[in-house]
PDB file of C-alpha atoms in Angstrom:
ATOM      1  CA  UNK T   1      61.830 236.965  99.660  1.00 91.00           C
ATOM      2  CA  UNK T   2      65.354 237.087  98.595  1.00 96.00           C
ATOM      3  CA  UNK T   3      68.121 237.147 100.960  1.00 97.00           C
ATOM      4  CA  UNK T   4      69.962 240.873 100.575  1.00 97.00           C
ATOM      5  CA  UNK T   5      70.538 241.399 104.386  1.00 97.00           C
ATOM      6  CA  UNK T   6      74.345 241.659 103.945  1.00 97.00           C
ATOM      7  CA  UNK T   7      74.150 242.923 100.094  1.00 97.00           C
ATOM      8  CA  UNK T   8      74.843 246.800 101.458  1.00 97.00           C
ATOM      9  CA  UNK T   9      78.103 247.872 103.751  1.00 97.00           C
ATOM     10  CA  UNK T  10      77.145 247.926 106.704  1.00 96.00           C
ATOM     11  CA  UNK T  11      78.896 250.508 109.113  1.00 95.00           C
ATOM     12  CA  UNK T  12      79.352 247.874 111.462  1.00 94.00           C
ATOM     13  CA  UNK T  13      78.224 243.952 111.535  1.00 95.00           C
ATOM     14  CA  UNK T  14      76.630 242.702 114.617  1.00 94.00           C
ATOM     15  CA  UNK T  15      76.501 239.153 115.930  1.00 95.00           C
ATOM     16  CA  UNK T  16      73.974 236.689 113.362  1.00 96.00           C
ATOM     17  CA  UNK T  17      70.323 236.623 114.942  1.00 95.00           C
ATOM     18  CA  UNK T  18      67.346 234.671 114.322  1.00 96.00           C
ATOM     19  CA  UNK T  19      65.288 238.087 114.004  1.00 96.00           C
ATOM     20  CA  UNK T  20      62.678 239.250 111.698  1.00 95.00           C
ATOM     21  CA  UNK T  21      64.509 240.270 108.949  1.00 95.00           C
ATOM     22  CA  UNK T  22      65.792 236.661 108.825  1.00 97.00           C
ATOM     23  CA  UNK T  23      62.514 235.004 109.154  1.00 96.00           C
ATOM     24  CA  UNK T  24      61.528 237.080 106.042  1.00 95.00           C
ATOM     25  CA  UNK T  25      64.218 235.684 103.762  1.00 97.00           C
ATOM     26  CA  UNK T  26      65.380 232.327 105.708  1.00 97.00           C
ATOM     27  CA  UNK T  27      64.184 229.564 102.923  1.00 96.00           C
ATOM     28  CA  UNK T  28      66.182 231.620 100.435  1.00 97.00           C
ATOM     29  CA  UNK T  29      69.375 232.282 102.590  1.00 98.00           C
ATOM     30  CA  UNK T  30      69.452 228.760 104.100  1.00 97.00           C
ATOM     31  CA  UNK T  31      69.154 227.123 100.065  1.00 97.00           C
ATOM     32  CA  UNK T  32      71.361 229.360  98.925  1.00 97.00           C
ATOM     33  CA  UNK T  33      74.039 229.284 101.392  1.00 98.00           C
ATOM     34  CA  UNK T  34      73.788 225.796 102.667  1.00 98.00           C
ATOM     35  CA  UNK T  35      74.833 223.161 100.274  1.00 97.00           C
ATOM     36  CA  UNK T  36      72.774 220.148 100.160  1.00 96.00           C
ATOM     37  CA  UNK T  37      69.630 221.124 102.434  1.00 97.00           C
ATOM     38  CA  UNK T  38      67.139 220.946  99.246  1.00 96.00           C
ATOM     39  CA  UNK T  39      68.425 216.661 100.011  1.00 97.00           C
ATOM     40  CA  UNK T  40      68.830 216.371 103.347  1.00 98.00           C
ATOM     41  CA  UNK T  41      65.125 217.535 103.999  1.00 98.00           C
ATOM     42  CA  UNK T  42      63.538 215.336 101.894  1.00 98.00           C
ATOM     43  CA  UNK T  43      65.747 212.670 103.465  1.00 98.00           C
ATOM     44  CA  UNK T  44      64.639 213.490 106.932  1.00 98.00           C
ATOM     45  CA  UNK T  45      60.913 212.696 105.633  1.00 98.00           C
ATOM     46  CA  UNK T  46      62.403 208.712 104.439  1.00 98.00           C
ATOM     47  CA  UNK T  47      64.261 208.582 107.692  1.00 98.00           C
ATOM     48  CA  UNK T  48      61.580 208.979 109.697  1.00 98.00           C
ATOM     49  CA  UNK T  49      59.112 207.112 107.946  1.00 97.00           C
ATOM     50  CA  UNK T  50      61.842 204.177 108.823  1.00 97.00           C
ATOM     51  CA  UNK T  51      61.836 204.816 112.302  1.00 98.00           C
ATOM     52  CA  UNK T  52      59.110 206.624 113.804  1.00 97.00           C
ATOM     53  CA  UNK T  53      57.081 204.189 115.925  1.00 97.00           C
ATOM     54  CA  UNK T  54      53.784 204.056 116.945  1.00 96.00           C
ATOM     55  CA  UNK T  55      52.545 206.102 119.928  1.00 96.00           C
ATOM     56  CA  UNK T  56      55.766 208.203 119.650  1.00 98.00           C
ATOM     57  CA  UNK T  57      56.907 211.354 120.131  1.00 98.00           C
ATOM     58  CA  UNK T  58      59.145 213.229 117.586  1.00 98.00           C
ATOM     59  CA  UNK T  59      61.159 216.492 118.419  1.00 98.00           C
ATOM     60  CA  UNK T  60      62.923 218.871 115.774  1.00 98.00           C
ATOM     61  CA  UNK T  61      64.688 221.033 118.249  1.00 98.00           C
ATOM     62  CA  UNK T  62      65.487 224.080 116.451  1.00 98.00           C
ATOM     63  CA  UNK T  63      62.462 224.209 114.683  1.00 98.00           C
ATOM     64  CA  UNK T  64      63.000 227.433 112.744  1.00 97.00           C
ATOM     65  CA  UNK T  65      60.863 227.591 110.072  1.00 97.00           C
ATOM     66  CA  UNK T  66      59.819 224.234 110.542  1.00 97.00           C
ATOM     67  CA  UNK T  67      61.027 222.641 106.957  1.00 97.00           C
ATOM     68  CA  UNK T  68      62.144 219.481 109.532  1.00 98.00           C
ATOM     69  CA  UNK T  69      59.003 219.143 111.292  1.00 98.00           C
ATOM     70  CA  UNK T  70      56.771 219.428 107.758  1.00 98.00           C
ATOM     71  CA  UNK T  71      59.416 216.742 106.919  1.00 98.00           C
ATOM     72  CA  UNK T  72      59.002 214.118 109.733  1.00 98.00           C
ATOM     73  CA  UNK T  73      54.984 214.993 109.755  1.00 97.00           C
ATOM     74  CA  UNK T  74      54.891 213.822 106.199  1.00 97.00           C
ATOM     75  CA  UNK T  75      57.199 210.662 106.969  1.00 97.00           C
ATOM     76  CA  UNK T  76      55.344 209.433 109.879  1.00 95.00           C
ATOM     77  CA  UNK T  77      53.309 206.319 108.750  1.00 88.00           C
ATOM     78  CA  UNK T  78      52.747 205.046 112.233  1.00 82.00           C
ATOM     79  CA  UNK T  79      49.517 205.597 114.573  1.00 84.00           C
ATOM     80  CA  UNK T  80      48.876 207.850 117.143  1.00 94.00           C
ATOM     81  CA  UNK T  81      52.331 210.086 116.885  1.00 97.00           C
ATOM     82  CA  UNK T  82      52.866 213.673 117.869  1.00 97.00           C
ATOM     83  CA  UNK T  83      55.395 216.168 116.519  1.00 98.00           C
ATOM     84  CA  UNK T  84      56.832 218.933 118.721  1.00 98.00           C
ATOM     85  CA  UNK T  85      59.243 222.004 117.073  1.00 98.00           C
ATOM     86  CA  UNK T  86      61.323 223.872 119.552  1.00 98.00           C
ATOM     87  CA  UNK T  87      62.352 227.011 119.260  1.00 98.00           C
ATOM     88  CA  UNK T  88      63.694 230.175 120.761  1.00 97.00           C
ATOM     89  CA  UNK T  89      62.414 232.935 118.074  1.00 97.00           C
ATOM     90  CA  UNK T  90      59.397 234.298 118.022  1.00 97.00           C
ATOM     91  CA  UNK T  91      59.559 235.474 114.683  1.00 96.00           C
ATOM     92  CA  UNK T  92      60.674 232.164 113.123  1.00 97.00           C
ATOM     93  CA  UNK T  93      57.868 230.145 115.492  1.00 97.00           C
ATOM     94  CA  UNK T  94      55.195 232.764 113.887  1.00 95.00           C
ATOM     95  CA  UNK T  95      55.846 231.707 110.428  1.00 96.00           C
ATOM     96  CA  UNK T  96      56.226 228.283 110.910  1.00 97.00           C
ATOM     97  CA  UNK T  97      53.070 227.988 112.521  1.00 97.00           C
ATOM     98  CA  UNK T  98      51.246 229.394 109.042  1.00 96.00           C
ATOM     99  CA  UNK T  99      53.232 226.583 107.330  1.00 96.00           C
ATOM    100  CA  UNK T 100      52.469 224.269 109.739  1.00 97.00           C
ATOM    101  CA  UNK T 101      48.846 225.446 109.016  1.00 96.00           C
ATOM    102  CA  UNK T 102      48.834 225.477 105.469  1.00 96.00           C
ATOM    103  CA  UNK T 103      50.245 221.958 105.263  1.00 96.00           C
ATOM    104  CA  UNK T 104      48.275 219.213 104.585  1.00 92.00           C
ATOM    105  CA  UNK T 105      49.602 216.262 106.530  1.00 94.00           C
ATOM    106  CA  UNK T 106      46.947 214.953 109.534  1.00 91.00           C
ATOM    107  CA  UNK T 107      49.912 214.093 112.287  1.00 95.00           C
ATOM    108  CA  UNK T 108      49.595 216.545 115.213  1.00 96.00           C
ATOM    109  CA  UNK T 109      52.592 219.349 115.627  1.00 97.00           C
ATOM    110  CA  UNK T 110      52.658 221.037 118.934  1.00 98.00           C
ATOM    111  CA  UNK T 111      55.103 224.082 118.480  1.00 98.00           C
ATOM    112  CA  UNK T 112      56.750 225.505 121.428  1.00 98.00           C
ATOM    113  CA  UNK T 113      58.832 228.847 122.291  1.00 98.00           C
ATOM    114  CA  UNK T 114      61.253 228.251 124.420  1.00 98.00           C
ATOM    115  CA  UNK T 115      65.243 226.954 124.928  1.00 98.00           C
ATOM    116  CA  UNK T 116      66.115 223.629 123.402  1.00 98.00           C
ATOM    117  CA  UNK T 117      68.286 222.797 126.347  1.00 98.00           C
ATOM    118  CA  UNK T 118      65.033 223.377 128.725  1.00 98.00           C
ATOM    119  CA  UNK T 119      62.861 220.909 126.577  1.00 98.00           C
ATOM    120  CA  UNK T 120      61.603 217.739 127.830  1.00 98.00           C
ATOM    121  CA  UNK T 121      62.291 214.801 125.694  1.00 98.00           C
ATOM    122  CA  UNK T 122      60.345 211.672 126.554  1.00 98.00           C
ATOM    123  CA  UNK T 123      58.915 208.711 124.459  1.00 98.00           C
ATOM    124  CA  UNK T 124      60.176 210.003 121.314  1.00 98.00           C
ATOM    125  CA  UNK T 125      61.495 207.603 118.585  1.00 98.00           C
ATOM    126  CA  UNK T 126      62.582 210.549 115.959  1.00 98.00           C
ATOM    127  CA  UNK T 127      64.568 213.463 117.683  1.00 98.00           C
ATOM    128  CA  UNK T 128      66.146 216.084 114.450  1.00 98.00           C
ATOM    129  CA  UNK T 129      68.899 218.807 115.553  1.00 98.00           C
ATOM    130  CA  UNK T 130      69.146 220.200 111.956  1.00 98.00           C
ATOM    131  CA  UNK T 131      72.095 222.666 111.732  1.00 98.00           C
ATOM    132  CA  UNK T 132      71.311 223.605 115.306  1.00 98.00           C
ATOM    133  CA  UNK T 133      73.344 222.417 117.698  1.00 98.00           C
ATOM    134  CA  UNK T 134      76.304 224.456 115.790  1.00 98.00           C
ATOM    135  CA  UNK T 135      74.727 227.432 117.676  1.00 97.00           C
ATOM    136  CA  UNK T 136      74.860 226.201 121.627  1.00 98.00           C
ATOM    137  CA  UNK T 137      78.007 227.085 123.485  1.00 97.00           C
ATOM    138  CA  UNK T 138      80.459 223.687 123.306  1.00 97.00           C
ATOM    139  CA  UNK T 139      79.930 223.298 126.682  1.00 98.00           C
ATOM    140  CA  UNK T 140      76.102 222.635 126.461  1.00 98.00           C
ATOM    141  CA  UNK T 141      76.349 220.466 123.535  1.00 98.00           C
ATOM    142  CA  UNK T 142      77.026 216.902 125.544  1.00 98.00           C
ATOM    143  CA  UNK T 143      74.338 217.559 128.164  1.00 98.00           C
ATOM    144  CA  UNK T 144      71.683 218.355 125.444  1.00 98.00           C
ATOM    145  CA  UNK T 145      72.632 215.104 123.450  1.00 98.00           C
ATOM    146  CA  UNK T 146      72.359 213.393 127.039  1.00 98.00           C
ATOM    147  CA  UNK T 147      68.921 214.381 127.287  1.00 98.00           C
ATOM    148  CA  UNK T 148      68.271 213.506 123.984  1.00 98.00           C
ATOM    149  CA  UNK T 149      69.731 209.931 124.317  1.00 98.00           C
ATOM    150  CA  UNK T 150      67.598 209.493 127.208  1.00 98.00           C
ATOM    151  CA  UNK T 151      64.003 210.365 126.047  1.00 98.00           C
ATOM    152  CA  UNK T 152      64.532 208.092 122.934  1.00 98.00           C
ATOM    153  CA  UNK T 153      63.051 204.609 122.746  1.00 98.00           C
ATOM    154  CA  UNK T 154      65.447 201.578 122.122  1.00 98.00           C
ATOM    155  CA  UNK T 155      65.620 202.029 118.543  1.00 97.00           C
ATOM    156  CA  UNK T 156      65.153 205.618 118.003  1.00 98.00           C
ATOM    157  CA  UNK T 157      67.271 207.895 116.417  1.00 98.00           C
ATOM    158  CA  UNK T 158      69.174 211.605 116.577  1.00 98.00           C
ATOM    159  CA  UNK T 159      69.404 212.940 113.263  1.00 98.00           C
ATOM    160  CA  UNK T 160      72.142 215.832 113.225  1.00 98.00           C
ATOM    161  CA  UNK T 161      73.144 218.065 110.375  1.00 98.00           C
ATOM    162  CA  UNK T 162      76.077 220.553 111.321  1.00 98.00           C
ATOM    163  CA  UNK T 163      78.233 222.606 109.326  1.00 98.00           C
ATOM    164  CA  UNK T 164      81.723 221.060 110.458  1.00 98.00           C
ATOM    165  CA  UNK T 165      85.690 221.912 110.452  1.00 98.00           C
ATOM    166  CA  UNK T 166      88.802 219.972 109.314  1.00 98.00           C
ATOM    167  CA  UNK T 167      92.558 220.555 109.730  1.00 97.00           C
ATOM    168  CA  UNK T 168      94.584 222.373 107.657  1.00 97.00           C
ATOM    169  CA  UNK T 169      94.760 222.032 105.050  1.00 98.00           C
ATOM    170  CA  UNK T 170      91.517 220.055 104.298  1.00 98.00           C
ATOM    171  CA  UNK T 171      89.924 223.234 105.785  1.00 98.00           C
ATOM    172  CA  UNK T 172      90.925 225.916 103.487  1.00 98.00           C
ATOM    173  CA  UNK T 173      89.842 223.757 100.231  1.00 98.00           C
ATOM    174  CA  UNK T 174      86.274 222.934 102.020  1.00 98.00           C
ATOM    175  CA  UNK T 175      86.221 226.531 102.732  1.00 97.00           C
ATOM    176  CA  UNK T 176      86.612 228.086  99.275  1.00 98.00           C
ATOM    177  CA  UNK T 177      84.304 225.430  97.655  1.00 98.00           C
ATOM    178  CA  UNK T 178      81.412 226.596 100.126  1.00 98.00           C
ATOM    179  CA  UNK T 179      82.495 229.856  99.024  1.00 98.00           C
ATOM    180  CA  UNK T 180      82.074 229.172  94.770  1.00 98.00           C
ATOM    181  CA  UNK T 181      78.847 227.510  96.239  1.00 98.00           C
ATOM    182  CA  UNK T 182      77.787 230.708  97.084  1.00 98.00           C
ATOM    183  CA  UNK T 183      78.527 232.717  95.035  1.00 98.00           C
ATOM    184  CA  UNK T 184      77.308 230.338  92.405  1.00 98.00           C
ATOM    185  CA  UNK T 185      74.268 231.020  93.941  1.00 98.00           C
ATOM    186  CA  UNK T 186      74.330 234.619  93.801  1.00 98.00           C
ATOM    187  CA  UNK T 187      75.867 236.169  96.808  1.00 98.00           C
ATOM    188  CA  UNK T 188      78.640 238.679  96.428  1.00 98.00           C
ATOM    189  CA  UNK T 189      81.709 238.621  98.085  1.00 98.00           C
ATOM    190  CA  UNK T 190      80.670 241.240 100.266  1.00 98.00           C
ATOM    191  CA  UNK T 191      78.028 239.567 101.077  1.00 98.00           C
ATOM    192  CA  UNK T 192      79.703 236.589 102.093  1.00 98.00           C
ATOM    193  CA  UNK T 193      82.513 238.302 104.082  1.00 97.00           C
ATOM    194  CA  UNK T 194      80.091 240.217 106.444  1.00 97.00           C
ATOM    195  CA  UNK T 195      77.691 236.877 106.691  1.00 97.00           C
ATOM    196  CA  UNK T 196      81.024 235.182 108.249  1.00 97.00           C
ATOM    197  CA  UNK T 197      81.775 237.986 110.540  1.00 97.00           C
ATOM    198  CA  UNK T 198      78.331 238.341 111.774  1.00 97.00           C
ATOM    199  CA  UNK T 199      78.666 234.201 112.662  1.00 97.00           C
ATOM    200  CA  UNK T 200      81.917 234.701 114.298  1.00 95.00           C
ATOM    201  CA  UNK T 201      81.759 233.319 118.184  1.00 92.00           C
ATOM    202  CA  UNK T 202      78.185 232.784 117.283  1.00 96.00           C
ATOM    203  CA  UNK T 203      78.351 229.450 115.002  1.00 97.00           C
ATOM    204  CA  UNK T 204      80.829 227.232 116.383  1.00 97.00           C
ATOM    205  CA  UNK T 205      81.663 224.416 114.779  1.00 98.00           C
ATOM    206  CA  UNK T 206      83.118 221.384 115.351  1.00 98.00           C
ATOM    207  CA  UNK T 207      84.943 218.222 113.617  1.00 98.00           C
ATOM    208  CA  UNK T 208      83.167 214.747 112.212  1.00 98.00           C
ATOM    209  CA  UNK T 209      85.152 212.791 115.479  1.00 97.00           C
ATOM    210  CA  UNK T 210      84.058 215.403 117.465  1.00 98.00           C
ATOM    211  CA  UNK T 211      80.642 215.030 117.057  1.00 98.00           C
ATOM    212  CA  UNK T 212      80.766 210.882 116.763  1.00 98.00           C
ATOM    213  CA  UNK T 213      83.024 210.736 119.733  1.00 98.00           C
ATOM    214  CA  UNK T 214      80.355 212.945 121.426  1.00 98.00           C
ATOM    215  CA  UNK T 215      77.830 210.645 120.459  1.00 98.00           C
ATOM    216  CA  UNK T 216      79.581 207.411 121.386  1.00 98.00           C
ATOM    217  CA  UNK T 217      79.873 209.001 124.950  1.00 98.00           C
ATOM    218  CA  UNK T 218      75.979 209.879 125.405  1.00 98.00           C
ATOM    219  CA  UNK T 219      75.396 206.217 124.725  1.00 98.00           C
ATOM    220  CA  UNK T 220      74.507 206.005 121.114  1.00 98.00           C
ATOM    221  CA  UNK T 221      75.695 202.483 119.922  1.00 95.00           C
ATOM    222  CA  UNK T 222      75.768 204.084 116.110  1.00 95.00           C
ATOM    223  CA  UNK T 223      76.639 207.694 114.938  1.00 97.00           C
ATOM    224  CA  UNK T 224      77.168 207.369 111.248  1.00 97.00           C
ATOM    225  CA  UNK T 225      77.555 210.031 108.273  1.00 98.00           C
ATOM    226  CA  UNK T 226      74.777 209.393 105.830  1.00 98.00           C
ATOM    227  CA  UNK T 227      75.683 212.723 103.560  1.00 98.00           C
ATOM    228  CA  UNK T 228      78.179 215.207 103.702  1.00 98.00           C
ATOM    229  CA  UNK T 229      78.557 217.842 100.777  1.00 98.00           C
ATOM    230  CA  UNK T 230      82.015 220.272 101.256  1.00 98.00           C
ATOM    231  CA  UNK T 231      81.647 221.131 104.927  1.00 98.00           C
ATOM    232  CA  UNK T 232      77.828 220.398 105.932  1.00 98.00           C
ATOM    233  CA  UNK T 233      77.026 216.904 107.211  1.00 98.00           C
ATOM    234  CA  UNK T 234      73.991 215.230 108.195  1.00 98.00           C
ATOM    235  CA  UNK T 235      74.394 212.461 110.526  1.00 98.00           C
ATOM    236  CA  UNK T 236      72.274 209.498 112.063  1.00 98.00           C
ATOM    237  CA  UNK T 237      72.559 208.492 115.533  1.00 98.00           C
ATOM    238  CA  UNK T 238      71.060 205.295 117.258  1.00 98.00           C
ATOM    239  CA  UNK T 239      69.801 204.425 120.067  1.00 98.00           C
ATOM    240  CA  UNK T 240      70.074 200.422 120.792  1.00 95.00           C
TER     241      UNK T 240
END
């Protein structure tokens, strides 16, 4: 379904929520409005097919819809590995589990309902946070990516998308090209201008050396940029 949540003034614009009525449209809104997710999830598939390791575990915390987990299911080329999506909305969980369903890839996916920040990581080689840490409080961020850092084998990796900030006045150029992006793609300015309010306070983001020197302090030996288009990067992190 197409995306026309914000399409009408609304009398007033509440906080963004993973709800039903995003569930509904979420493949559109999340192509439309996010540049370069039709590449990064592809790229999560040849990422994990590199390092996914037999008898492993792999986590895509955040699971949504669970375009990631479909991903590193169909990547996996190694024996005896299990896939686990995390997520906190029912009504995104309930669709992915049709996907997840309907897909044809033989790797086991466990889907769970619950807090990312409660979830057990152990044994895992693979470990995706695609464009969801942006939506913890700052202050939960570190101890999350500590957990993380822990449960993975030597050798396994954190992949991280975010949409990120800059200073000024890198910010205000990235800004207005995400902006044409949208639009390009449809969305009105109306649209976009009550989108950003209702992610006010909610989405939170953070700069590239924020989120390295975050990293770095967990104990990842490597936390490189593989793509970055305007103000969305994905990053890799490794475990040594």
């Amino acid at each position: 379904m197409r995306d026309q949540i914000y399409a009408a003034p609304l009398p007033e614009v509440s906080g963004f929520a993973f709800d039903e009525a995003v569930a509904r449209v979420f493949p559109d809104m999340i192509r439309r409005s996010v540049p370069g997710y039709t590449t990064i999830i592809p790229m999560i598939e040849l990422i994990t097919a590199r390092y996914a390791r037999a008898g492993t575990r792999l986590y895509d915390l955040g699971c949504s819809l669970g375009a990631s987990t479909l991903a590193m299911r169909h990547g996996v080329k190694q024996r005896d590995c299990q896939l686990i999506g995390v997520d906190n909305s029912e009504a995104m969980l309930s669709q992915c589990r049709a996907y997840v369903e309907a897909d044809s890839a033989s790797a086991p996916v466990e889907l769970v309902l619950g807090d990312i920040r409660d979830q057990v990581i152990d044994n895992a080689s693979v470990v995706t946070l695609n464009f969801t840490l942006q939506f913890l409080p700052p202050q939960d961020r570190q101890p999350l990516l500590q957990t993380i850092f822990d449960g993975l084998q030597p050798g396994g990796v954190l992949i991280l998308s975010e949409k990120i900030c800059f200073n000024e006045p890198e910010q205000s150029i990235q800004e207005v090209l995400h902006h044409d992006f949208k639009r390009a793609n449809g969305y009105s300015d109306l649209e976009i201008s009550q989108k950003r309010t209702s992610l006010e306070n909610v989405l939170i983001t953070e700069s590239i050396e924020a989120h390295q020197q975050r990293l770095k302090a967990v104990g990842f030996s490597q936390a490189l940029v593989w793509y970055q288009c305007f103000n969305f990067v994905s990053m890799l992190a490794v475990k040594v």
